[in-house]
Amino acid sequence: MTDNRKAIVPVWTLATGDVRVPVLAGDEPMTVERLAELRSVLAGLADKPIATLEVHPLPEKLDRSRGIPLDAASPLAQHLSQLVTQSAKGSSAAATATAAGEGLYRMVIPAKVAAQVGQGIVRPMASKAAAGGIHSALVNQTGIAAQATFVPVGAAAAAGAAGGAGATAGVAVVGSAALTVAAPLVLMAVAVGVSASADRKRQQAIEHITELLEQLHEQKLDDERRDLDACRDAIDKATAILLDQGKLGLSVGLDSAAHAISKALVAAEGRLAQWQSALDKLPDGKAVEIDTLNKSFPGVDDQGGMFRAHLELAALAIALKQRVIVLQAVEHAQADSGNLFENFARALKVDQQRLDKLESGIAGVLVRLSALELARPRGVRPVFTAGEVDRLMSAASRIRKLGDGVSVDSRATDVAIEIARNEDGSVVVFPALPA
């Protein structure tokens, strides 16, 4: 969405703890470039995670089906409403921008912080097609942010993100910088945004694998897919309970879902080890025949082969496990109100490292496969039929494309989480994406 007018956009700096940093922004308007610099400096100087929050006009056309809806009574919606209400009392820019009650809020978590909250969950998208699939109206090629002037909202005016169990917000940092302590707001936004991102990956994996299995007629793989997809119900219930700051019980069924997901991850790790071993055994610098490749990667030269089904099953298991990790992290964080964000980051990190290793291993296999040179089939005839030539060319093209959109770069990137707020105070949180 492009707005040619020079929009005035309020921006809050939200800390997850009581920190003091040198004055960096003051009350002067900022450009988008200056705001990006501010984020980097705050991330480097502060010993607690600091996020920025902007509010833009709500686009007329916004695909809300991509996000997770939360009603006005949910902790995240309440934290956001209290921040808006308190800010409007002392900031004319905030009052004007939030007067309608609705808006599109964009929270940006610096790369340094993103690395603490599971950098494998949100990675830069190398494929333009893939990136276009998750970008919202705010962050298109010529988005509003490029046209806007950002006005800092002072801490004294924005001291109201408190409320809910374990809240450490509501304390404006009276010091050298205009920071609002809003750990619950940042925690909930990150948790819901990351969960939505993982669920979007689950949806994509389900769509792909369902189509593949219809072609393969593989009952065992279909059962594996059904077992994994059946976990969604328990995960959705647990997500709703925790985001309302409730307590999980055995009746939710999260334990059995986690067990099924763990079994699928073990299977994915076993397949990955077999793929890596098969690639290691190939002669260096020599062309490989399709039939030889198919022994270790069944159907690799086909659009609907078993190898691709195994890839989608791994993607599905990883996406579901990422949602479970977020749930566990939120539960740990809410259990200790004095150590909110640190507990969240710590709980995410442990299991996420295993998923990072699995994802990067699969990415490495795909890149290595895409770089292979295919050899002509061996035969007694010096001339090949048109069908054999077509198969070779088609297989070479499909295998080269395996590396498209694959990112083996594990460096963290800034993460953006967009929240659409409605007039009644309810919100929709969209999947977290690279900022």
Tab-separated table of C-alpha atoms in Angstrom:
chain	number	residue	atom	x	y	z
A	1	MET	CA	0.000	0.000	0.000
A	2	THR	CA	1.484	3.325	-1.024
A	3	ASP	CA	0.633	6.654	0.578
A	4	ASN	CA	2.147	9.587	-1.251
A	5	ARG	CA	1.396	11.921	1.627
A	6	LYS	CA	4.032	12.447	4.281
A	7	ALA	CA	2.244	10.525	7.019
A	8	ILE	CA	3.099	11.211	10.660
A	9	VAL	CA	3.617	7.876	12.386
A	10	PRO	CA	4.010	7.614	16.190
A	11	VAL	CA	6.697	5.182	17.283
A	12	TRP	CA	7.216	3.753	20.746
A	13	THR	CA	10.437	2.226	22.057
A	14	LEU	CA	9.458	-0.730	24.233
A	15	ALA	CA	11.871	-2.304	26.694
A	16	THR	CA	11.458	-5.702	28.316
A	17	GLY	CA	13.151	-4.586	31.510
A	18	ASP	CA	14.266	-1.503	33.432
A	19	VAL	CA	17.160	-0.199	31.315
A	20	ARG	CA	18.865	3.121	30.726
A	21	VAL	CA	20.518	4.149	27.484
A	22	PRO	CA	21.798	7.521	26.204
A	23	VAL	CA	19.327	9.901	24.593
A	24	LEU	CA	19.111	8.850	20.964
A	25	ALA	CA	15.797	10.040	19.595
A	26	GLY	CA	14.481	12.844	21.781
A	27	ASP	CA	11.215	14.336	20.545
A	28	GLU	CA	12.322	15.192	17.013
A	29	PRO	CA	10.678	13.566	13.973
A	30	MET	CA	12.686	10.812	12.293
A	31	THR	CA	12.986	9.366	8.807
A	32	VAL	CA	12.722	5.628	8.186
A	33	GLU	CA	16.509	5.487	7.839
A	34	ARG	CA	16.985	7.234	11.171
A	35	LEU	CA	14.536	4.840	12.820
A	36	ALA	CA	16.496	1.856	11.480
A	37	GLU	CA	19.687	3.342	12.931
A	38	LEU	CA	17.943	3.878	16.267
A	39	ARG	CA	16.897	0.227	16.419
A	40	SER	CA	20.454	-0.938	15.783
A	41	VAL	CA	21.945	1.359	18.419
A	42	LEU	CA	19.346	0.440	21.034
A	43	ALA	CA	19.963	-3.259	20.412
A	44	GLY	CA	23.691	-2.732	20.839
A	45	LEU	CA	23.626	-0.501	23.928
A	46	ALA	CA	20.789	-1.923	25.999
A	47	ASP	CA	21.247	-5.049	28.098
A	48	LYS	CA	17.537	-5.865	27.822
A	49	PRO	CA	15.637	-6.501	24.568
A	50	ILE	CA	14.147	-3.317	23.078
A	51	ALA	CA	11.535	-3.261	20.326
A	52	THR	CA	9.908	-0.426	18.405
A	53	LEU	CA	6.184	-0.168	17.747
A	54	GLU	CA	4.632	1.941	14.977
A	55	VAL	CA	0.964	2.561	14.201
A	56	HIS	CA	-0.236	3.020	10.609
A	57	PRO	CA	-3.722	3.423	9.127
A	58	LEU	CA	-5.497	0.104	8.741
A	59	PRO	CA	-5.496	-0.897	5.043
A	60	GLU	CA	-8.906	-1.297	3.444
A	61	LYS	CA	-8.033	-4.729	2.085
A	62	LEU	CA	-6.216	-6.945	4.538
A	63	ASP	CA	-6.231	-10.754	4.465
A	64	ARG	CA	-6.986	-11.461	8.119
A	65	SER	CA	-7.190	-15.217	7.499
A	66	ARG	CA	-3.379	-15.363	7.623
A	67	GLY	CA	-3.271	-14.271	11.253
A	68	ILE	CA	-4.361	-15.404	14.715
A	69	PRO	CA	-7.391	-13.475	16.070
A	70	LEU	CA	-7.577	-12.493	19.751
A	71	ASP	CA	-10.565	-10.833	21.374
A	72	ALA	CA	-10.466	-7.544	23.271
A	73	ALA	CA	-10.233	-9.333	26.638
A	74	SER	CA	-7.019	-11.167	25.709
A	75	PRO	CA	-3.848	-10.019	27.493
A	76	LEU	CA	-2.146	-8.860	24.285
A	77	ALA	CA	-5.159	-6.764	23.242
A	78	GLN	CA	-5.412	-5.304	26.734
A	79	HIS	CA	-1.706	-4.430	26.889
A	80	LEU	CA	-1.965	-2.715	23.522
A	81	SER	CA	-5.162	-0.840	24.471
A	82	GLN	CA	-3.622	0.434	27.692
A	83	LEU	CA	-0.510	1.583	25.856
A	84	VAL	CA	-2.673	3.442	23.328
A	85	THR	CA	-4.894	5.031	26.015
A	86	GLN	CA	-2.034	6.263	28.183
A	87	SER	CA	0.008	7.489	25.225
A	88	ALA	CA	-2.890	9.531	23.854
A	89	LYS	CA	-3.034	11.535	27.106
A	90	GLY	CA	0.395	13.072	26.622
A	91	SER	CA	1.156	12.862	22.902
A	92	SER	CA	-0.887	14.669	20.259
A	93	ALA	CA	0.650	12.491	17.522
A	94	ALA	CA	-0.363	9.313	19.343
A	95	ALA	CA	-3.830	10.703	20.083
A	96	THR	CA	-4.421	11.593	16.428
A	97	ALA	CA	-3.103	8.283	15.069
A	98	THR	CA	-5.140	6.162	17.482
A	99	ALA	CA	-8.345	8.234	17.644
A	100	ALA	CA	-10.255	5.908	15.301
A	101	GLY	CA	-9.556	2.958	17.582
A	102	GLU	CA	-8.334	0.826	14.725
A	103	GLY	CA	-4.898	0.681	13.108
A	104	LEU	CA	-2.112	-1.543	11.900
A	105	TYR	CA	0.595	-1.790	14.548
A	106	ARG	CA	4.037	-2.927	13.459
A	107	MET	CA	6.469	-4.157	16.096
A	108	VAL	CA	10.082	-4.618	14.987
A	109	ILE	CA	12.397	-6.827	17.019
A	110	PRO	CA	16.125	-6.184	16.334
A	111	ALA	CA	18.226	-9.003	14.918
A	112	LYS	CA	20.148	-9.327	18.174
A	113	VAL	CA	16.897	-10.071	19.996
A	114	ALA	CA	15.487	-12.204	17.199
A	115	ALA	CA	18.428	-14.551	17.650
A	116	GLN	CA	17.255	-15.103	21.237
A	117	VAL	CA	13.717	-16.005	20.229
A	118	GLY	CA	14.382	-18.719	17.702
A	119	GLN	CA	16.056	-17.340	14.605
A	120	GLY	CA	15.236	-20.519	12.695
A	121	ILE	CA	11.543	-19.706	12.879
A	122	VAL	CA	11.867	-16.518	10.852
A	123	ARG	CA	14.437	-16.526	8.082
A	124	PRO	CA	15.020	-14.173	5.145
A	125	MET	CA	13.130	-15.400	2.096
A	126	ALA	CA	15.422	-15.941	-0.875
A	127	SER	CA	12.513	-16.701	-3.208
A	128	LYS	CA	10.515	-13.692	-4.347
A	129	ALA	CA	7.493	-15.890	-4.835
A	130	ALA	CA	7.744	-17.261	-1.306
A	131	ALA	CA	8.277	-13.833	0.217
A	132	GLY	CA	5.302	-12.445	-1.642
A	133	GLY	CA	3.203	-15.142	-0.090
A	134	ILE	CA	3.586	-13.787	3.440
A	135	HIS	CA	4.100	-10.064	3.002
A	136	SER	CA	1.156	-7.976	4.107
A	137	ALA	CA	-0.142	-4.706	2.728
A	138	LEU	CA	2.177	-2.673	4.921
A	139	VAL	CA	5.453	-4.165	3.808
A	140	ASN	CA	5.239	-4.354	0.061
A	141	GLN	CA	7.887	-2.943	-2.264
A	142	THR	CA	6.843	0.691	-1.768
A	143	GLY	CA	5.227	0.416	1.653
A	144	ILE	CA	3.913	3.221	3.825
A	145	ALA	CA	7.033	3.257	5.968
A	146	ALA	CA	9.092	4.679	3.115
A	147	GLN	CA	6.731	7.682	2.955
A	148	ALA	CA	6.342	8.264	6.677
A	149	THR	CA	7.884	10.568	9.243
A	150	PHE	CA	8.193	8.918	12.642
A	151	VAL	CA	7.463	10.843	15.849
A	152	PRO	CA	8.767	9.332	19.113
A	153	VAL	CA	6.193	8.912	21.864
A	154	GLY	CA	7.754	9.908	25.184
A	155	ALA	CA	8.003	7.514	28.098
A	156	ALA	CA	6.009	9.707	30.439
A	157	ALA	CA	3.149	9.648	27.962
A	158	ALA	CA	3.358	5.950	27.286
A	159	ALA	CA	3.538	4.381	30.689
A	160	GLY	CA	0.558	2.127	30.395
A	161	ALA	CA	1.260	-1.266	28.898
A	162	ALA	CA	0.556	-2.956	32.210
A	163	GLY	CA	-2.012	-5.514	33.202
A	164	GLY	CA	-2.392	-9.249	33.335
A	165	ALA	CA	-0.539	-11.918	35.250
A	166	GLY	CA	3.197	-11.474	35.395
A	167	ALA	CA	3.106	-7.930	34.063
A	168	THR	CA	6.267	-5.932	34.584
A	169	ALA	CA	5.008	-3.056	32.479
A	170	GLY	CA	3.378	0.170	33.555
A	171	VAL	CA	6.656	1.656	34.697
A	172	ALA	CA	8.022	4.371	32.477
A	173	VAL	CA	11.779	4.473	32.645
A	174	VAL	CA	12.540	7.940	33.962
A	175	GLY	CA	16.070	8.332	32.817
A	176	SER	CA	18.033	9.306	29.790
A	177	ALA	CA	15.797	7.738	27.142
A	178	ALA	CA	12.103	7.593	26.324
A	179	LEU	CA	11.499	3.891	26.932
A	180	THR	CA	8.352	2.111	28.041
A	181	VAL	CA	8.789	-1.088	30.021
A	182	ALA	CA	6.366	-3.406	28.256
A	183	ALA	CA	7.649	-6.951	28.622
A	184	PRO	CA	4.183	-8.595	28.473
A	185	LEU	CA	3.241	-6.717	25.299
A	186	VAL	CA	6.496	-7.645	23.551
A	187	LEU	CA	6.346	-11.236	24.829
A	188	MET	CA	2.771	-11.772	23.647
A	189	ALA	CA	3.368	-10.113	20.262
A	190	VAL	CA	6.444	-12.239	19.600
A	191	ALA	CA	4.748	-15.414	20.820
A	192	VAL	CA	1.623	-14.965	18.677
A	193	GLY	CA	3.550	-13.713	15.627
A	194	VAL	CA	5.990	-16.601	15.730
A	195	SER	CA	3.159	-19.095	16.315
A	196	ALA	CA	1.267	-17.661	13.330
A	197	SER	CA	4.416	-17.913	11.210
A	198	ALA	CA	4.898	-21.560	12.157
A	199	ASP	CA	1.232	-22.332	11.481
A	200	ARG	CA	1.474	-20.780	8.030
A	201	LYS	CA	4.376	-23.109	7.284
A	202	ARG	CA	2.215	-25.992	8.527
A	203	GLN	CA	-0.601	-25.006	6.171
A	204	GLN	CA	1.775	-24.842	3.216
A	205	ALA	CA	3.315	-28.217	4.081
A	206	ILE	CA	-0.130	-29.831	4.399
A	207	GLU	CA	-1.215	-28.468	1.014
A	208	HIS	CA	1.933	-29.763	-0.686
A	209	ILE	CA	2.036	-33.169	0.938
A	210	THR	CA	-1.672	-33.869	0.420
A	211	GLU	CA	-1.233	-33.332	-3.304
A	212	LEU	CA	1.908	-35.469	-3.382
A	213	LEU	CA	0.353	-38.375	-1.475
A	214	GLU	CA	-2.682	-38.416	-3.743
A	215	GLN	CA	-0.271	-39.182	-6.576
A	216	LEU	CA	1.908	-41.648	-4.659
A	217	HIS	CA	-0.828	-43.753	-3.014
A	218	GLU	CA	1.536	-44.428	-0.099
A	219	GLN	CA	-0.594	-45.493	2.874
A	220	LYS	CA	2.294	-45.416	5.369
A	221	LEU	CA	3.220	-41.853	4.498
A	222	ASP	CA	-0.442	-40.838	4.486
A	223	ASP	CA	-0.811	-42.239	8.020
A	224	GLU	CA	2.271	-40.265	9.075
A	225	ARG	CA	0.734	-37.098	7.650
A	226	ARG	CA	-2.616	-37.741	9.374
A	227	ASP	CA	-0.926	-38.332	12.748
A	228	LEU	CA	0.898	-35.027	12.440
A	229	ASP	CA	-2.070	-33.014	11.231
A	230	ALA	CA	-4.160	-34.424	14.074
A	231	CYS	CA	-1.827	-32.635	16.499
A	232	ARG	CA	-3.146	-29.257	15.396
A	233	ASP	CA	-6.313	-29.458	17.510
A	234	ALA	CA	-4.367	-29.869	20.769
A	235	ILE	CA	-1.876	-27.162	19.795
A	236	ASP	CA	-4.646	-24.693	18.918
A	237	LYS	CA	-6.388	-25.306	22.260
A	238	ALA	CA	-3.134	-24.937	24.192
A	239	THR	CA	-2.331	-21.728	22.311
A	240	ALA	CA	-5.702	-20.221	23.209
A	241	ILE	CA	-5.321	-21.173	26.876
A	242	LEU	CA	-1.805	-19.801	27.258
A	243	LEU	CA	-2.503	-16.583	25.375
A	244	ASP	CA	-5.328	-16.022	27.858
A	245	GLN	CA	-2.740	-16.695	30.600
A	246	GLY	CA	-4.453	-19.883	31.723
A	247	LYS	CA	-2.906	-23.153	32.878
A	248	LEU	CA	-2.486	-26.189	30.655
A	249	GLY	CA	-3.995	-29.488	31.770
A	250	LEU	CA	-3.752	-33.066	30.563
A	251	SER	CA	-7.205	-32.831	28.973
A	252	VAL	CA	-5.833	-30.551	26.255
A	253	GLY	CA	-3.819	-33.442	24.821
A	254	LEU	CA	-0.629	-31.497	24.192
A	255	ASP	CA	1.554	-34.284	25.627
A	256	SER	CA	0.347	-36.862	23.099
A	257	ALA	CA	0.665	-34.324	20.291
A	258	ALA	CA	4.227	-33.522	21.322
A	259	HIS	CA	5.040	-37.256	21.336
A	260	ALA	CA	3.727	-37.701	17.773
A	261	ILE	CA	5.709	-34.687	16.606
A	262	SER	CA	8.878	-35.983	18.260
A	263	LYS	CA	8.499	-39.337	16.465
A	264	ALA	CA	8.159	-37.525	13.143
A	265	LEU	CA	11.259	-35.444	13.871
A	266	VAL	CA	13.259	-38.588	14.649
A	267	ALA	CA	12.135	-40.028	11.307
A	268	ALA	CA	13.139	-36.802	9.531
A	269	GLU	CA	16.562	-36.840	11.179
A	270	GLY	CA	17.050	-40.461	10.121
A	271	ARG	CA	16.154	-39.664	6.520
A	272	LEU	CA	18.444	-36.650	6.554
A	273	ALA	CA	21.360	-38.819	7.727
A	274	GLN	CA	20.679	-41.265	4.875
A	275	TRP	CA	20.569	-38.425	2.307
A	276	GLN	CA	23.806	-36.925	3.562
A	277	SER	CA	25.511	-40.324	3.509
A	278	ALA	CA	24.314	-40.978	-0.049
A	279	LEU	CA	25.662	-37.629	-1.247
A	280	ASP	CA	28.996	-38.233	0.480
A	281	LYS	CA	29.385	-41.511	-1.442
A	282	LEU	CA	28.973	-39.874	-4.852
A	283	PRO	CA	32.260	-39.405	-6.757
A	284	ASP	CA	33.547	-35.847	-6.601
A	285	GLY	CA	33.351	-33.829	-9.789
A	286	LYS	CA	31.667	-36.593	-11.806
A	287	ALA	CA	28.253	-36.622	-13.432
A	288	VAL	CA	25.619	-38.850	-11.829
A	289	GLU	CA	23.034	-40.956	-13.600
A	290	ILE	CA	19.369	-40.397	-12.790
A	291	ASP	CA	18.832	-44.049	-11.866
A	292	THR	CA	21.728	-43.917	-9.399
A	293	LEU	CA	20.280	-40.793	-7.793
A	294	ASN	CA	16.814	-42.320	-7.577
A	295	LYS	CA	18.080	-45.208	-5.440
A	296	SER	CA	18.775	-42.842	-2.535
A	297	PHE	CA	16.327	-40.079	-3.471
A	298	PRO	CA	13.245	-41.864	-4.874
A	299	GLY	CA	11.424	-39.694	-7.353
A	300	VAL	CA	13.891	-36.819	-7.104
A	301	ASP	CA	13.483	-36.241	-10.838
A	302	ASP	CA	9.701	-36.206	-10.585
A	303	GLN	CA	7.283	-33.530	-9.368
A	304	GLY	CA	5.543	-35.958	-7.041
A	305	GLY	CA	8.236	-38.368	-5.893
A	306	MET	CA	8.625	-39.944	-2.471
A	307	PHE	CA	11.701	-37.829	-1.736
A	308	ARG	CA	9.603	-34.683	-2.027
A	309	ALA	CA	6.928	-36.217	0.207
A	310	HIS	CA	9.586	-36.875	2.840
A	311	LEU	CA	10.701	-33.240	2.569
A	312	GLU	CA	7.151	-32.001	3.152
A	313	LEU	CA	6.675	-34.363	6.104
A	314	ALA	CA	9.842	-32.944	7.647
A	315	ALA	CA	8.604	-29.393	7.037
A	316	LEU	CA	5.275	-30.253	8.673
A	317	ALA	CA	6.932	-31.791	11.743
A	318	ILE	CA	9.266	-28.801	12.111
A	319	ALA	CA	6.412	-26.282	11.840
A	320	LEU	CA	4.342	-28.112	14.465
A	321	LYS	CA	7.321	-28.441	16.791
A	322	GLN	CA	7.993	-24.703	16.459
A	323	ARG	CA	4.488	-23.975	17.707
A	324	VAL	CA	4.968	-26.361	20.626
A	325	ILE	CA	8.275	-24.693	21.519
A	326	VAL	CA	6.598	-21.284	21.603
A	327	LEU	CA	3.861	-22.653	23.875
A	328	GLN	CA	6.435	-24.107	26.259
A	329	ALA	CA	8.358	-20.838	26.256
A	330	VAL	CA	5.260	-18.768	27.075
A	331	GLU	CA	4.326	-21.167	29.880
A	332	HIS	CA	7.805	-20.873	31.424
A	333	ALA	CA	7.821	-17.082	31.086
A	334	GLN	CA	4.414	-16.617	32.680
A	335	ALA	CA	5.422	-18.848	35.584
A	336	ASP	CA	8.073	-16.332	36.643
A	337	SER	CA	6.721	-12.777	36.589
A	338	GLY	CA	10.070	-11.332	37.630
A	339	ASN	CA	11.985	-12.875	34.748
A	340	LEU	CA	9.463	-12.705	31.938
A	341	PHE	CA	11.273	-12.253	28.651
A	342	GLU	CA	14.495	-13.980	29.720
A	343	ASN	CA	12.608	-17.191	30.532
A	344	PHE	CA	10.812	-16.970	27.205
A	345	ALA	CA	14.061	-16.605	25.256
A	346	ARG	CA	15.801	-19.354	27.212
A	347	ALA	CA	13.007	-21.879	26.712
A	348	LEU	CA	12.868	-21.167	22.994
A	349	LYS	CA	16.581	-21.587	22.499
A	350	VAL	CA	17.081	-25.138	23.747
A	351	ASP	CA	14.809	-27.073	21.384
A	352	GLN	CA	15.089	-24.524	18.602
A	353	GLN	CA	18.777	-25.367	18.173
A	354	ARG	CA	17.801	-28.936	17.274
A	355	LEU	CA	15.320	-27.679	14.680
A	356	ASP	CA	17.879	-25.229	13.286
A	357	LYS	CA	20.289	-28.113	12.787
A	358	LEU	CA	17.635	-30.229	11.042
A	359	GLU	CA	16.494	-27.363	8.785
A	360	SER	CA	20.020	-26.348	7.857
A	361	GLY	CA	20.894	-30.004	7.165
A	362	ILE	CA	17.946	-30.394	4.784
A	363	ALA	CA	18.817	-27.092	3.123
A	364	GLY	CA	22.381	-28.326	2.636
A	365	VAL	CA	21.136	-31.532	0.989
A	366	LEU	CA	18.933	-29.575	-1.423
A	367	VAL	CA	21.754	-27.218	-2.359
A	368	ARG	CA	24.136	-30.132	-2.962
A	369	LEU	CA	21.551	-31.949	-5.084
A	370	SER	CA	20.834	-28.845	-7.146
A	371	ALA	CA	24.531	-28.531	-7.993
A	372	LEU	CA	24.885	-32.084	-9.328
A	373	GLU	CA	25.572	-32.713	-12.995
A	374	LEU	CA	23.449	-35.462	-14.548
A	375	ALA	CA	25.070	-38.042	-16.798
A	376	ARG	CA	23.530	-39.582	-19.889
A	377	PRO	CA	22.148	-43.106	-19.265
A	378	ARG	CA	24.571	-45.868	-20.122
A	379	GLY	CA	23.601	-48.010	-23.071
A	380	VAL	CA	24.839	-49.866	-26.126
A	381	ARG	CA	23.180	-47.426	-28.497
A	382	PRO	CA	25.222	-44.355	-29.429
A	383	VAL	CA	22.038	-42.360	-30.110
A	384	PHE	CA	19.260	-41.714	-27.634
A	385	THR	CA	15.568	-41.389	-28.320
A	386	ALA	CA	13.749	-38.087	-28.051
A	387	GLY	CA	11.969	-39.404	-24.964
A	388	GLU	CA	15.261	-40.190	-23.201
A	389	VAL	CA	16.629	-36.745	-24.013
A	390	ASP	CA	13.452	-35.071	-22.766
A	391	ARG	CA	13.585	-37.038	-19.524
A	392	LEU	CA	17.200	-36.057	-18.926
A	393	MET	CA	16.560	-32.382	-19.581
A	394	SER	CA	13.410	-32.345	-17.479
A	395	ALA	CA	15.137	-34.120	-14.588
A	396	ALA	CA	18.104	-31.748	-14.725
A	397	SER	CA	15.774	-28.746	-14.573
A	398	ARG	CA	13.770	-30.111	-11.625
A	399	ILE	CA	16.872	-31.048	-9.647
A	400	ARG	CA	18.479	-27.631	-10.221
A	401	LYS	CA	15.325	-25.989	-8.877
A	402	LEU	CA	15.641	-27.861	-5.581
A	403	GLY	CA	18.040	-25.154	-4.447
A	404	ASP	CA	15.696	-22.267	-5.338
A	405	GLY	CA	14.603	-20.312	-2.303
A	406	VAL	CA	16.761	-22.361	0.070
A	407	SER	CA	18.575	-20.302	2.675
A	408	VAL	CA	21.589	-21.798	4.401
A	409	ASP	CA	22.415	-18.444	6.026
A	410	SER	CA	21.654	-18.739	9.748
A	411	ARG	CA	22.308	-15.084	10.542
A	412	ALA	CA	19.438	-13.467	12.406
A	413	THR	CA	17.467	-10.666	10.811
A	414	ASP	CA	15.206	-7.985	12.250
A	415	VAL	CA	11.738	-9.454	12.726
A	416	ALA	CA	8.502	-7.556	12.059
A	417	ILE	CA	5.202	-8.507	13.695
A	418	GLU	CA	2.070	-6.789	12.437
A	419	ILE	CA	-1.056	-6.446	14.565
A	420	ALA	CA	-4.374	-5.248	13.140
A	421	ARG	CA	-6.422	-3.587	15.886
A	422	ASN	CA	-10.171	-3.232	15.442
A	423	GLU	CA	-12.450	-0.541	16.882
A	424	ASP	CA	-13.696	-2.902	19.591
A	425	GLY	CA	-10.125	-3.528	20.788
A	426	SER	CA	-9.812	-7.036	19.363
A	427	VAL	CA	-6.698	-7.805	17.342
A	428	VAL	CA	-5.371	-10.080	14.617
A	429	VAL	CA	-1.664	-10.928	14.808
A	430	PHE	CA	-0.026	-11.788	11.472
A	431	PRO	CA	2.896	-14.165	10.906
A	432	ALA	CA	6.271	-12.805	11.931
A	433	LEU	CA	8.478	-12.060	8.952
A	434	PRO	CA	11.913	-10.612	8.214
A	435	ALA	CA	11.747	-6.809	8.521
